[in-house]
Amino acid sequence: MFLDNEEYSKEKSLERCREYWNPSRTDAWINMGIDIMIGKREGYYFWDLDGRKFMNLHLNGGTYNVGHRNPEVIETMIEATKEFDIGNHHFGSVARGYLAEKIVKLSTPGMKYAVFSSCGGAANDVAIKAVRYATKRRKIVTLNKCFHGHTGLAMLAGDEYYTDAFLSSDPENYLHVDMDDVEAMENVLKNEDVAGVLIETIPATYGFPIPAPGYLKKVKELCEKYGTLYIADEVQTGLMRTGKLWGIEWEGVNPDIIVTGKGLSGGMYPFAATIMTKEAGKWVEEFGRGHTDTFGGSEIGCVVAGKVLDIVTRQSTVDNVHWMTEYLKEGLDRVQKMYSDFFTSYTQRGIIFGLRFGVPDGGIAAMQSFYNNGIWAIYARFDTQ
């Protein structure tokens, strides 16, 4: 319909995107020598409209967790359309009840409720609203150079790179501290006026630095000490990518809220979830009509997300992640030794990894080299080295 139609060629499609969609975003990639227009996609590969094949290592905007156009996910979605549609967001439903039970039971101990959204930013909005309702406090603490989404409350929690441009910064209610600085965290919590600490278990847009051993556990202890709720943003690190269903499990932390998205969609139907303890989810017991999302909890999306959970928790998937973890480590170690002046170090947890380079904007240079050799990986927005 589109991909083999000359009317939607790469050149014409790029021109339409410049004219009617997002000219600065389109041209920014072109100016870096990246002119991808994805055509056919299958598994962990896609083909540019000019026929070039790429292995897709882009964690947050492509393969997600089960690859492009996963056959099981597609079949499940098609079957779901025979009985369901988006549904009516005012009511519970068979599909919502099914998925809520499934995801709560698969989450860390103490979880009680799950509320659904159409993207990770919206799910983080729900988390912020939840901790404010539960604690009757307004302040939110996040890490410097963090990213939690482009929607309203989630954007305010992120880096000034995004908030300042839209005149949206709120430094009075959104506080930022450096990762691994326990003293700084305690200093902002000890006044007992912080509703929630919102932390990406591994900060993605900052290049996947791994928190120091014990840091996140200490943050949770401080939250408990000062009456603050802990939100684990697992939008990019969840769903078995680290070798455990939730990355926070490696830290021995039971958060008050887990936020998940991206991969929960199966790459086929937009979906995200906010999973909460009874305390954090107090609003769904007392003021359930206070938040709603027309497309959050789409009944077709619920069925798709349920299939994703089946796939990522089956033993063959777990075994494959563990095997890939070691395979990648061996390869990265070998390449790093060969080019140690340029490729100086890397972080890894499971099949999540971030490379660091010894020159300014080394991440951009590496991305361009990968691109030229048929691999798509992206530089970290907040640390281009």
mmCIF file of C-alpha atoms in Angstrom:
data_model
loop_
_atom_site.group_PDB
_atom_site.id
_atom_site.type_symbol
_atom_site.label_atom_id
_atom_site.label_comp_id
_atom_site.label_asym_id
_atom_site.label_seq_id
_atom_site.Cartn_x
_atom_site.Cartn_y
_atom_site.Cartn_z
ATOM 1 C CA MET A 1 0.000 0.000 0.000
ATOM 2 C CA PHE A 2 2.735 2.446 0.968
ATOM 3 C CA LEU A 3 6.184 0.865 1.032
ATOM 4 C CA ASP A 4 6.180 -0.291 -2.598
ATOM 5 C CA ASN A 5 4.336 2.743 -3.928
ATOM 6 C CA GLU A 6 6.479 5.236 -5.828
ATOM 7 C CA GLU A 7 4.188 8.018 -4.613
ATOM 8 C CA TYR A 8 5.631 7.367 -1.119
ATOM 9 C CA SER A 9 9.281 7.072 -2.109
ATOM 10 C CA LYS A 10 12.010 8.026 0.326
ATOM 11 C CA GLU A 11 12.653 11.373 -1.326
ATOM 12 C CA LYS A 12 8.970 12.331 -1.439
ATOM 13 C CA SER A 13 8.368 11.119 2.106
ATOM 14 C CA LEU A 14 11.274 13.134 3.483
ATOM 15 C CA GLU A 15 9.905 16.194 1.711
ATOM 16 C CA ARG A 16 6.441 15.632 3.216
ATOM 17 C CA CYS A 17 7.963 15.306 6.676
ATOM 18 C CA ARG A 18 9.808 18.596 6.207
ATOM 19 C CA GLU A 19 6.725 20.333 4.881
ATOM 20 C CA TYR A 20 3.968 18.970 7.102
ATOM 21 C CA TRP A 21 5.394 17.027 10.053
ATOM 22 C CA ASN A 22 8.607 18.179 11.778
ATOM 23 C CA PRO A 23 11.182 20.007 9.646
ATOM 24 C CA SER A 24 13.820 20.602 12.338
ATOM 25 C CA ARG A 25 13.767 16.991 13.506
ATOM 26 C CA THR A 26 13.901 15.665 9.946
ATOM 27 C CA ASP A 27 16.808 17.900 8.968
ATOM 28 C CA ALA A 28 18.738 17.352 12.209
ATOM 29 C CA TRP A 29 19.314 13.718 11.240
ATOM 30 C CA ILE A 30 20.139 14.597 7.655
ATOM 31 C CA ASN A 31 22.728 17.090 8.896
ATOM 32 C CA MET A 32 24.380 14.289 10.912
ATOM 33 C CA GLY A 33 24.546 12.090 7.821
ATOM 34 C CA ILE A 34 21.613 9.907 8.886
ATOM 35 C CA ASP A 35 18.807 9.735 6.311
ATOM 36 C CA ILE A 36 16.872 6.712 7.526
ATOM 37 C CA MET A 37 13.324 6.217 6.303
ATOM 38 C CA ILE A 38 12.281 2.803 7.570
ATOM 39 C CA GLY A 39 10.584 0.509 5.101
ATOM 40 C CA LYS A 40 10.346 -3.246 5.608
ATOM 41 C CA ARG A 41 11.016 -4.380 9.162
ATOM 42 C CA GLU A 42 11.308 -7.874 10.597
ATOM 43 C CA GLY A 43 12.688 -9.197 13.871
ATOM 44 C CA TYR A 44 15.795 -7.252 14.850
ATOM 45 C CA TYR A 45 16.332 -5.790 11.393
ATOM 46 C CA PHE A 46 14.827 -3.117 9.218
ATOM 47 C CA TRP A 47 15.416 -2.001 5.661
ATOM 48 C CA ASP A 48 15.701 1.622 4.638
ATOM 49 C CA LEU A 49 13.465 2.615 1.736
ATOM 50 C CA ASP A 50 16.588 2.699 -0.419
ATOM 51 C CA GLY A 51 17.067 -1.027 0.284
ATOM 52 C CA ARG A 52 19.859 -0.874 2.903
ATOM 53 C CA LYS A 53 19.549 -3.449 5.691
ATOM 54 C CA PHE A 54 20.229 -2.464 9.316
ATOM 55 C CA MET A 55 20.573 -4.428 12.520
ATOM 56 C CA ASN A 56 18.486 -2.421 14.977
ATOM 57 C CA LEU A 57 20.138 -1.877 18.362
ATOM 58 C CA HIS A 58 18.047 1.191 19.186
ATOM 59 C CA LEU A 59 16.492 0.243 22.504
ATOM 60 C CA ASN A 60 13.803 2.892 22.904
ATOM 61 C CA GLY A 61 12.517 3.608 19.444
ATOM 62 C CA GLY A 62 12.507 0.481 17.350
ATOM 63 C CA THR A 63 12.898 -3.126 18.394
ATOM 64 C CA TYR A 64 11.520 -2.542 21.889
ATOM 65 C CA ASN A 65 11.595 -5.981 23.574
ATOM 66 C CA VAL A 66 10.320 -8.616 21.141
ATOM 67 C CA GLY A 67 11.559 -7.309 17.798
ATOM 68 C CA HIS A 68 9.769 -5.732 14.862
ATOM 69 C CA ARG A 69 6.434 -7.236 13.847
ATOM 70 C CA ASN A 70 6.682 -10.202 16.181
ATOM 71 C CA PRO A 71 4.456 -12.926 14.645
ATOM 72 C CA GLU A 72 2.976 -13.991 17.991
ATOM 73 C CA VAL A 73 2.078 -10.410 18.850
ATOM 74 C CA ILE A 74 0.528 -9.778 15.429
ATOM 75 C CA GLU A 75 -1.533 -12.966 15.610
ATOM 76 C CA THR A 76 -2.725 -12.071 19.113
ATOM 77 C CA MET A 77 -3.697 -8.570 18.025
ATOM 78 C CA ILE A 78 -5.640 -9.837 15.021
ATOM 79 C CA GLU A 79 -7.488 -12.344 17.208
ATOM 80 C CA ALA A 80 -8.285 -9.590 19.704
ATOM 81 C CA THR A 81 -9.952 -7.488 16.996
ATOM 82 C CA LYS A 82 -12.509 -10.256 16.521
ATOM 83 C CA GLU A 83 -13.924 -9.520 19.975
ATOM 84 C CA PHE A 84 -12.582 -6.167 21.151
ATOM 85 C CA ASP A 85 -11.927 -2.617 20.085
ATOM 86 C CA ILE A 86 -10.514 0.262 22.163
ATOM 87 C CA GLY A 87 -13.432 -0.063 24.559
ATOM 88 C CA ASN A 88 -15.020 2.563 26.784
ATOM 89 C CA HIS A 89 -12.595 4.155 29.236
ATOM 90 C CA HIS A 90 -15.351 4.836 31.774
ATOM 91 C CA PHE A 91 -15.789 1.163 32.634
ATOM 92 C CA GLY A 92 -13.775 -1.816 33.694
ATOM 93 C CA SER A 93 -13.583 -4.609 31.162
ATOM 94 C CA VAL A 94 -12.671 -8.243 30.715
ATOM 95 C CA ALA A 95 -9.379 -7.258 29.061
ATOM 96 C CA ARG A 96 -8.429 -4.638 31.668
ATOM 97 C CA GLY A 97 -9.128 -6.948 34.567
ATOM 98 C CA TYR A 98 -7.137 -9.740 32.900
ATOM 99 C CA LEU A 99 -4.052 -7.595 32.295
ATOM 100 C CA ALA A 100 -4.169 -5.757 35.621
ATOM 101 C CA GLU A 101 -4.134 -9.030 37.544
ATOM 102 C CA LYS A 102 -1.384 -10.456 35.346
ATOM 103 C CA ILE A 103 0.997 -7.512 35.583
ATOM 104 C CA VAL A 104 0.444 -6.953 39.322
ATOM 105 C CA LYS A 105 1.237 -10.602 40.070
ATOM 106 C CA LEU A 106 4.405 -10.373 37.956
ATOM 107 C CA SER A 107 5.634 -7.246 39.714
ATOM 108 C CA THR A 108 7.716 -6.722 42.839
ATOM 109 C CA PRO A 109 6.193 -7.675 46.236
ATOM 110 C CA GLY A 110 3.497 -5.381 47.582
ATOM 111 C CA MET A 111 1.954 -4.255 44.308
ATOM 112 C CA LYS A 112 -1.838 -4.015 44.294
ATOM 113 C CA TYR A 113 -3.171 -1.945 41.365
ATOM 114 C CA ALA A 114 -2.323 -1.256 37.714
ATOM 115 C CA VAL A 115 -3.565 1.723 35.705
ATOM 116 C CA PHE A 116 -2.993 1.897 31.965
ATOM 117 C CA SER A 117 -1.872 4.666 29.603
ATOM 118 C CA SER A 118 -0.875 4.952 25.966
ATOM 119 C CA CYS A 119 2.777 5.972 26.517
ATOM 120 C CA GLY A 120 5.463 6.032 29.202
ATOM 121 C CA GLY A 121 5.234 9.785 29.725
ATOM 122 C CA ALA A 122 1.535 9.550 30.506
ATOM 123 C CA ALA A 123 2.208 6.620 32.837
ATOM 124 C CA ASN A 124 4.757 8.760 34.693
ATOM 125 C CA ASP A 125 2.136 11.507 34.898
ATOM 126 C CA VAL A 126 -0.116 8.985 36.666
ATOM 127 C CA ALA A 127 2.710 8.062 39.042
ATOM 128 C CA ILE A 128 3.314 11.706 40.003
ATOM 129 C CA LYS A 129 -0.399 12.309 40.544
ATOM 130 C CA ALA A 130 -0.572 9.139 42.653
ATOM 131 C CA VAL A 131 2.255 10.063 45.041
ATOM 132 C CA ARG A 132 0.897 13.572 45.458
ATOM 133 C CA TYR A 133 -2.551 12.231 46.302
ATOM 134 C CA ALA A 134 -1.154 9.652 48.718
ATOM 135 C CA THR A 135 1.211 11.978 50.602
ATOM 136 C CA LYS A 136 -0.601 15.323 50.201
ATOM 137 C CA ARG A 137 2.774 16.811 49.193
ATOM 138 C CA ARG A 138 3.779 18.440 45.912
ATOM 139 C CA LYS A 139 7.543 18.109 45.503
ATOM 140 C CA ILE A 140 9.123 15.528 43.220
ATOM 141 C CA VAL A 141 12.837 14.621 43.258
ATOM 142 C CA THR A 142 14.597 13.263 40.197
ATOM 143 C CA LEU A 143 18.204 12.861 39.063
ATOM 144 C CA ASN A 144 20.151 15.379 37.034
ATOM 145 C CA LYS A 145 20.137 14.640 33.295
ATOM 146 C CA CYS A 146 17.047 12.459 33.595
ATOM 147 C CA PHE A 147 14.187 11.971 31.165
ATOM 148 C CA HIS A 148 10.709 10.696 32.026
ATOM 149 C CA GLY A 149 8.642 11.677 29.011
ATOM 150 C CA HIS A 150 7.352 14.633 27.037
ATOM 151 C CA THR A 151 3.883 14.852 28.594
ATOM 152 C CA GLY A 152 2.929 17.442 31.231
ATOM 153 C CA LEU A 153 4.037 16.332 34.701
ATOM 154 C CA ALA A 154 6.616 13.887 33.352
ATOM 155 C CA MET A 155 8.275 16.605 31.267
ATOM 156 C CA LEU A 156 8.498 18.879 34.313
ATOM 157 C CA ALA A 157 10.367 16.113 36.114
ATOM 158 C CA GLY A 158 13.000 15.919 33.384
ATOM 159 C CA ASP A 159 16.009 17.910 32.286
ATOM 160 C CA GLU A 160 15.787 21.644 31.575
ATOM 161 C CA TYR A 161 16.739 20.896 27.948
ATOM 162 C CA TYR A 162 13.065 20.156 27.354
ATOM 163 C CA THR A 163 11.294 22.225 30.016
ATOM 164 C CA ASP A 164 12.975 25.573 29.349
ATOM 165 C CA ALA A 165 12.116 25.604 25.656
ATOM 166 C CA PHE A 166 8.413 25.401 26.496
ATOM 167 C CA LEU A 167 8.590 27.821 29.462
ATOM 168 C CA SER A 168 7.636 24.952 31.750
ATOM 169 C CA SER A 169 10.364 24.713 34.396
ATOM 170 C CA ASP A 170 9.101 24.436 37.981
ATOM 171 C CA PRO A 171 12.201 24.468 40.215
ATOM 172 C CA GLU A 172 10.139 24.961 43.351
ATOM 173 C CA ASN A 173 8.355 21.621 43.034
ATOM 174 C CA TYR A 174 10.755 19.585 40.880
ATOM 175 C CA LEU A 175 14.159 19.089 42.499
ATOM 176 C CA HIS A 176 17.194 17.427 40.919
ATOM 177 C CA VAL A 177 20.219 15.774 42.523
ATOM 178 C CA ASP A 178 23.243 13.942 41.170
ATOM 179 C CA MET A 179 23.090 10.183 40.903
ATOM 180 C CA ASP A 180 25.020 8.320 43.645
ATOM 181 C CA ASP A 181 25.072 11.350 45.955
ATOM 182 C CA VAL A 182 23.277 9.945 49.000
ATOM 183 C CA GLU A 183 23.910 13.058 51.079
ATOM 184 C CA ALA A 184 22.296 15.304 48.468
ATOM 185 C CA MET A 185 19.286 13.011 48.330
ATOM 186 C CA GLU A 186 18.852 13.066 52.090
ATOM 187 C CA ASN A 187 19.188 16.842 52.168
ATOM 188 C CA VAL A 188 16.168 17.266 49.869
ATOM 189 C CA LEU A 189 14.096 14.600 51.637
ATOM 190 C CA LYS A 190 14.709 15.474 55.270
ATOM 191 C CA ASN A 191 12.265 18.401 55.274
ATOM 192 C CA GLU A 192 9.527 15.786 54.830
ATOM 193 C CA ASP A 193 7.801 17.723 52.054
ATOM 194 C CA VAL A 194 8.668 15.495 49.064
ATOM 195 C CA ALA A 195 5.868 13.374 47.598
ATOM 196 C CA GLY A 196 7.987 11.087 45.439
ATOM 197 C CA VAL A 197 11.448 10.223 44.209
ATOM 198 C CA LEU A 198 11.286 9.326 40.512
ATOM 199 C CA ILE A 199 14.340 7.487 39.178
ATOM 200 C CA GLU A 200 15.101 5.652 35.946
ATOM 201 C CA THR A 201 16.627 2.434 37.248
ATOM 202 C CA ILE A 202 19.364 2.954 34.656
ATOM 203 C CA PRO A 203 19.220 6.499 33.189
ATOM 204 C CA ALA A 204 18.766 5.924 29.471
ATOM 205 C CA THR A 205 19.065 9.382 27.925
ATOM 206 C CA TYR A 206 22.244 9.918 29.943
ATOM 207 C CA GLY A 207 23.909 6.913 28.323
ATOM 208 C CA PHE A 208 22.916 4.089 30.706
ATOM 209 C CA PRO A 209 25.282 4.752 33.623
ATOM 210 C CA ILE A 210 24.760 2.061 36.270
ATOM 211 C CA PRO A 211 24.037 3.458 39.764
ATOM 212 C CA ALA A 212 26.687 2.602 42.358
ATOM 213 C CA PRO A 213 26.018 -0.642 44.243
ATOM 214 C CA GLY A 214 23.578 0.013 47.069
ATOM 215 C CA TYR A 215 22.644 3.533 45.967
ATOM 216 C CA LEU A 216 19.039 2.839 44.950
ATOM 217 C CA LYS A 217 18.493 0.712 48.041
ATOM 218 C CA LYS A 218 19.716 3.584 50.209
ATOM 219 C CA VAL A 219 17.380 5.981 48.385
ATOM 220 C CA LYS A 220 14.434 3.681 49.149
ATOM 221 C CA GLU A 221 15.455 3.589 52.825
ATOM 222 C CA LEU A 222 15.560 7.390 52.886
ATOM 223 C CA CYS A 223 12.136 7.521 51.267
ATOM 224 C CA GLU A 224 10.736 5.285 53.992
ATOM 225 C CA LYS A 225 12.448 7.361 56.684
ATOM 226 C CA TYR A 226 10.983 10.656 55.469
ATOM 227 C CA GLY A 227 7.550 9.536 54.252
ATOM 228 C CA THR A 228 8.307 9.781 50.528
ATOM 229 C CA LEU A 229 7.206 7.246 47.901
ATOM 230 C CA TYR A 230 9.692 5.659 45.481
ATOM 231 C CA ILE A 231 8.834 5.484 41.763
ATOM 232 C CA ALA A 232 10.930 3.174 39.568
ATOM 233 C CA ASP A 233 10.798 4.317 35.950
ATOM 234 C CA GLU A 234 11.226 1.030 34.071
ATOM 235 C CA VAL A 235 9.972 2.244 30.704
ATOM 236 C CA GLN A 236 13.293 1.337 29.075
ATOM 237 C CA THR A 237 14.832 -1.083 31.574
ATOM 238 C CA GLY A 238 11.870 -3.349 32.307
ATOM 239 C CA LEU A 239 10.410 -6.468 30.693
ATOM 240 C CA MET A 240 13.481 -8.739 30.987
ATOM 241 C CA ARG A 241 16.009 -6.530 29.235
ATOM 242 C CA THR A 242 18.342 -6.717 32.214
ATOM 243 C CA GLY A 243 17.867 -10.452 32.747
ATOM 244 C CA LYS A 244 15.143 -9.871 35.340
ATOM 245 C CA LEU A 245 11.611 -8.746 34.561
ATOM 246 C CA TRP A 246 12.248 -5.421 36.317
ATOM 247 C CA GLY A 247 15.693 -3.850 36.456
ATOM 248 C CA ILE A 248 15.045 -2.691 40.027
ATOM 249 C CA GLU A 249 15.084 -6.334 41.138
ATOM 250 C CA TRP A 250 18.876 -6.328 40.741
ATOM 251 C CA GLU A 251 19.020 -3.637 43.426
ATOM 252 C CA GLY A 252 16.967 -5.491 46.039
ATOM 253 C CA VAL A 253 14.419 -2.656 46.086
ATOM 254 C CA ASN A 254 10.639 -2.984 46.253
ATOM 255 C CA PRO A 255 9.390 0.345 44.893
ATOM 256 C CA ASP A 256 6.025 1.906 45.668
ATOM 257 C CA ILE A 257 5.342 2.367 41.956
ATOM 258 C CA ILE A 258 6.739 0.801 38.784
ATOM 259 C CA VAL A 259 6.213 2.576 35.476
ATOM 260 C CA THR A 260 6.521 0.508 32.312
ATOM 261 C CA GLY A 261 5.865 1.159 28.638
ATOM 262 C CA LYS A 262 7.469 0.980 25.188
ATOM 263 C CA GLY A 263 8.128 -2.768 25.107
ATOM 264 C CA LEU A 264 4.739 -3.487 26.686
ATOM 265 C CA SER A 265 3.273 -2.487 23.324
ATOM 266 C CA GLY A 266 4.954 -5.361 21.515
ATOM 267 C CA GLY A 267 5.902 -2.674 18.998
ATOM 268 C CA MET A 268 2.355 -2.967 17.641
ATOM 269 C CA TYR A 269 -0.152 -1.213 19.915
ATOM 270 C CA PRO A 270 0.699 1.827 22.099
ATOM 271 C CA PHE A 271 0.577 0.787 25.740
ATOM 272 C CA ALA A 272 2.030 1.644 29.152
ATOM 273 C CA ALA A 273 1.231 0.922 32.783
ATOM 274 C CA THR A 274 1.610 2.411 36.248
ATOM 275 C CA ILE A 275 1.786 -0.380 38.834
ATOM 276 C CA MET A 276 1.188 0.698 42.426
ATOM 277 C CA THR A 277 1.136 -0.552 46.002
ATOM 278 C CA LYS A 278 -2.073 -0.095 47.974
ATOM 279 C CA GLU A 279 -0.629 3.007 49.657
ATOM 280 C CA ALA A 280 0.522 4.595 46.412
ATOM 281 C CA GLY A 281 -2.727 3.674 44.694
ATOM 282 C CA LYS A 282 -4.967 5.178 47.331
ATOM 283 C CA TRP A 283 -6.600 7.420 44.724
ATOM 284 C CA VAL A 284 -8.093 4.482 42.804
ATOM 285 C CA GLU A 285 -9.942 3.479 45.970
ATOM 286 C CA GLU A 286 -11.133 6.975 46.870
ATOM 287 C CA PHE A 287 -11.139 9.082 43.687
ATOM 288 C CA GLY A 288 -11.005 6.719 40.734
ATOM 289 C CA ARG A 289 -12.795 9.158 38.450
ATOM 290 C CA GLY A 290 -10.109 11.742 39.127
ATOM 291 C CA HIS A 291 -7.937 10.384 36.326
ATOM 292 C CA THR A 292 -8.880 8.845 33.027
ATOM 293 C CA ASP A 293 -7.251 8.237 29.657
ATOM 294 C CA THR A 294 -9.385 7.687 26.551
ATOM 295 C CA PHE A 295 -6.905 5.274 24.982
ATOM 296 C CA GLY A 296 -5.196 4.071 28.162
ATOM 297 C CA GLY A 297 -6.211 0.476 28.703
ATOM 298 C CA SER A 298 -7.431 -0.059 25.164
ATOM 299 C CA GLU A 299 -8.906 -3.535 25.229
ATOM 300 C CA ILE A 300 -6.945 -4.639 22.174
ATOM 301 C CA GLY A 301 -3.826 -3.162 23.767
ATOM 302 C CA CYS A 302 -4.470 -5.105 26.983
ATOM 303 C CA VAL A 303 -4.518 -8.381 25.073
ATOM 304 C CA VAL A 304 -1.332 -7.447 23.182
ATOM 305 C CA ALA A 305 0.441 -6.456 26.417
ATOM 306 C CA GLY A 306 -0.606 -9.740 27.999
ATOM 307 C CA LYS A 307 1.034 -11.648 25.153
ATOM 308 C CA VAL A 308 4.216 -9.571 25.557
ATOM 309 C CA LEU A 309 4.347 -10.556 29.230
ATOM 310 C CA ASP A 310 3.934 -14.210 28.241
ATOM 311 C CA ILE A 311 6.817 -13.968 25.773
ATOM 312 C CA VAL A 312 9.288 -12.114 27.994
ATOM 313 C CA THR A 313 8.718 -14.349 31.029
ATOM 314 C CA ARG A 314 8.969 -17.718 29.299
ATOM 315 C CA GLN A 315 12.112 -19.654 30.149
ATOM 316 C CA SER A 316 13.461 -19.659 26.596
ATOM 317 C CA THR A 317 13.441 -15.849 26.584
ATOM 318 C CA VAL A 318 15.167 -15.651 29.964
ATOM 319 C CA ASP A 319 17.801 -18.144 28.808
ATOM 320 C CA ASN A 320 18.373 -16.167 25.606
ATOM 321 C CA VAL A 321 18.825 -12.884 27.492
ATOM 322 C CA HIS A 322 21.396 -14.501 29.777
ATOM 323 C CA TRP A 323 23.231 -16.015 26.813
ATOM 324 C CA MET A 324 23.204 -12.701 24.932
ATOM 325 C CA THR A 325 24.479 -10.911 28.030
ATOM 326 C CA GLU A 326 27.653 -12.976 28.044
ATOM 327 C CA TYR A 327 27.993 -12.922 24.254
ATOM 328 C CA LEU A 328 27.800 -9.131 24.172
ATOM 329 C CA LYS A 329 30.218 -8.758 27.061
ATOM 330 C CA GLU A 330 32.837 -10.934 25.371
ATOM 331 C CA GLY A 331 32.481 -8.989 22.130
ATOM 332 C CA LEU A 332 32.536 -5.574 23.767
ATOM 333 C CA ASP A 333 35.593 -6.473 25.827
ATOM 334 C CA ARG A 334 37.424 -7.591 22.699
ATOM 335 C CA VAL A 335 36.551 -4.488 20.687
ATOM 336 C CA GLN A 336 37.304 -2.161 23.602
ATOM 337 C CA LYS A 337 40.824 -3.595 23.922
ATOM 338 C CA MET A 338 41.398 -3.153 20.193
ATOM 339 C CA TYR A 339 40.363 0.514 20.180
ATOM 340 C CA SER A 340 40.922 1.559 23.783
ATOM 341 C CA ASP A 341 42.025 5.112 22.891
ATOM 342 C CA PHE A 342 38.643 5.790 21.277
ATOM 343 C CA PHE A 343 36.271 3.276 22.893
ATOM 344 C CA THR A 344 37.263 3.855 26.508
ATOM 345 C CA SER A 345 34.612 1.989 28.525
ATOM 346 C CA TYR A 346 31.067 0.699 28.615
ATOM 347 C CA THR A 347 28.272 -0.089 31.037
ATOM 348 C CA GLN A 348 26.114 -3.172 30.780
ATOM 349 C CA ARG A 349 23.267 -4.862 32.569
ATOM 350 C CA GLY A 350 21.787 -7.726 30.636
ATOM 351 C CA ILE A 351 21.319 -6.686 27.031
ATOM 352 C CA ILE A 352 21.262 -2.987 27.924
ATOM 353 C CA PHE A 353 24.601 -1.325 27.323
ATOM 354 C CA GLY A 354 26.053 2.125 26.808
ATOM 355 C CA LEU A 355 29.415 2.853 25.214
ATOM 356 C CA ARG A 356 31.686 5.714 26.206
ATOM 357 C CA PHE A 357 34.325 7.299 23.984
ATOM 358 C CA GLY A 358 37.472 9.291 24.593
ATOM 359 C CA VAL A 359 36.718 12.261 22.356
ATOM 360 C CA PRO A 360 34.050 14.980 22.438
ATOM 361 C CA ASP A 361 30.860 13.888 20.656
ATOM 362 C CA GLY A 362 32.339 10.423 20.308
ATOM 363 C CA GLY A 363 28.864 8.948 20.616
ATOM 364 C CA ILE A 364 27.718 10.826 17.534
ATOM 365 C CA ALA A 365 30.818 9.760 15.596
ATOM 366 C CA ALA A 366 30.287 6.132 16.624
ATOM 367 C CA MET A 367 26.603 6.303 15.636
ATOM 368 C CA GLN A 368 27.585 7.577 12.186
ATOM 369 C CA SER A 369 30.159 4.799 11.781
ATOM 370 C CA PHE A 370 27.662 2.142 12.861
ATOM 371 C CA TYR A 371 25.148 3.587 10.419
ATOM 372 C CA ASN A 372 27.648 3.378 7.573
ATOM 373 C CA ASN A 373 28.205 -0.283 8.419
ATOM 374 C CA GLY A 374 24.566 -1.378 8.638
ATOM 375 C CA ILE A 375 23.959 -1.028 12.382
ATOM 376 C CA TRP A 376 21.497 1.406 13.896
ATOM 377 C CA ALA A 377 22.362 2.613 17.398
ATOM 378 C CA ILE A 378 21.773 6.079 18.803
ATOM 379 C CA TYR A 379 23.898 8.474 20.855
ATOM 380 C CA ALA A 380 22.822 9.587 24.344
ATOM 381 C CA ARG A 381 21.096 12.969 24.234
ATOM 382 C CA PHE A 382 22.541 14.166 27.566
ATOM 383 C CA ASP A 383 26.041 12.748 27.149
ATOM 384 C CA THR A 384 27.231 12.761 23.562
ATOM 385 C CA GLN A 385 30.661 11.428 24.538
#
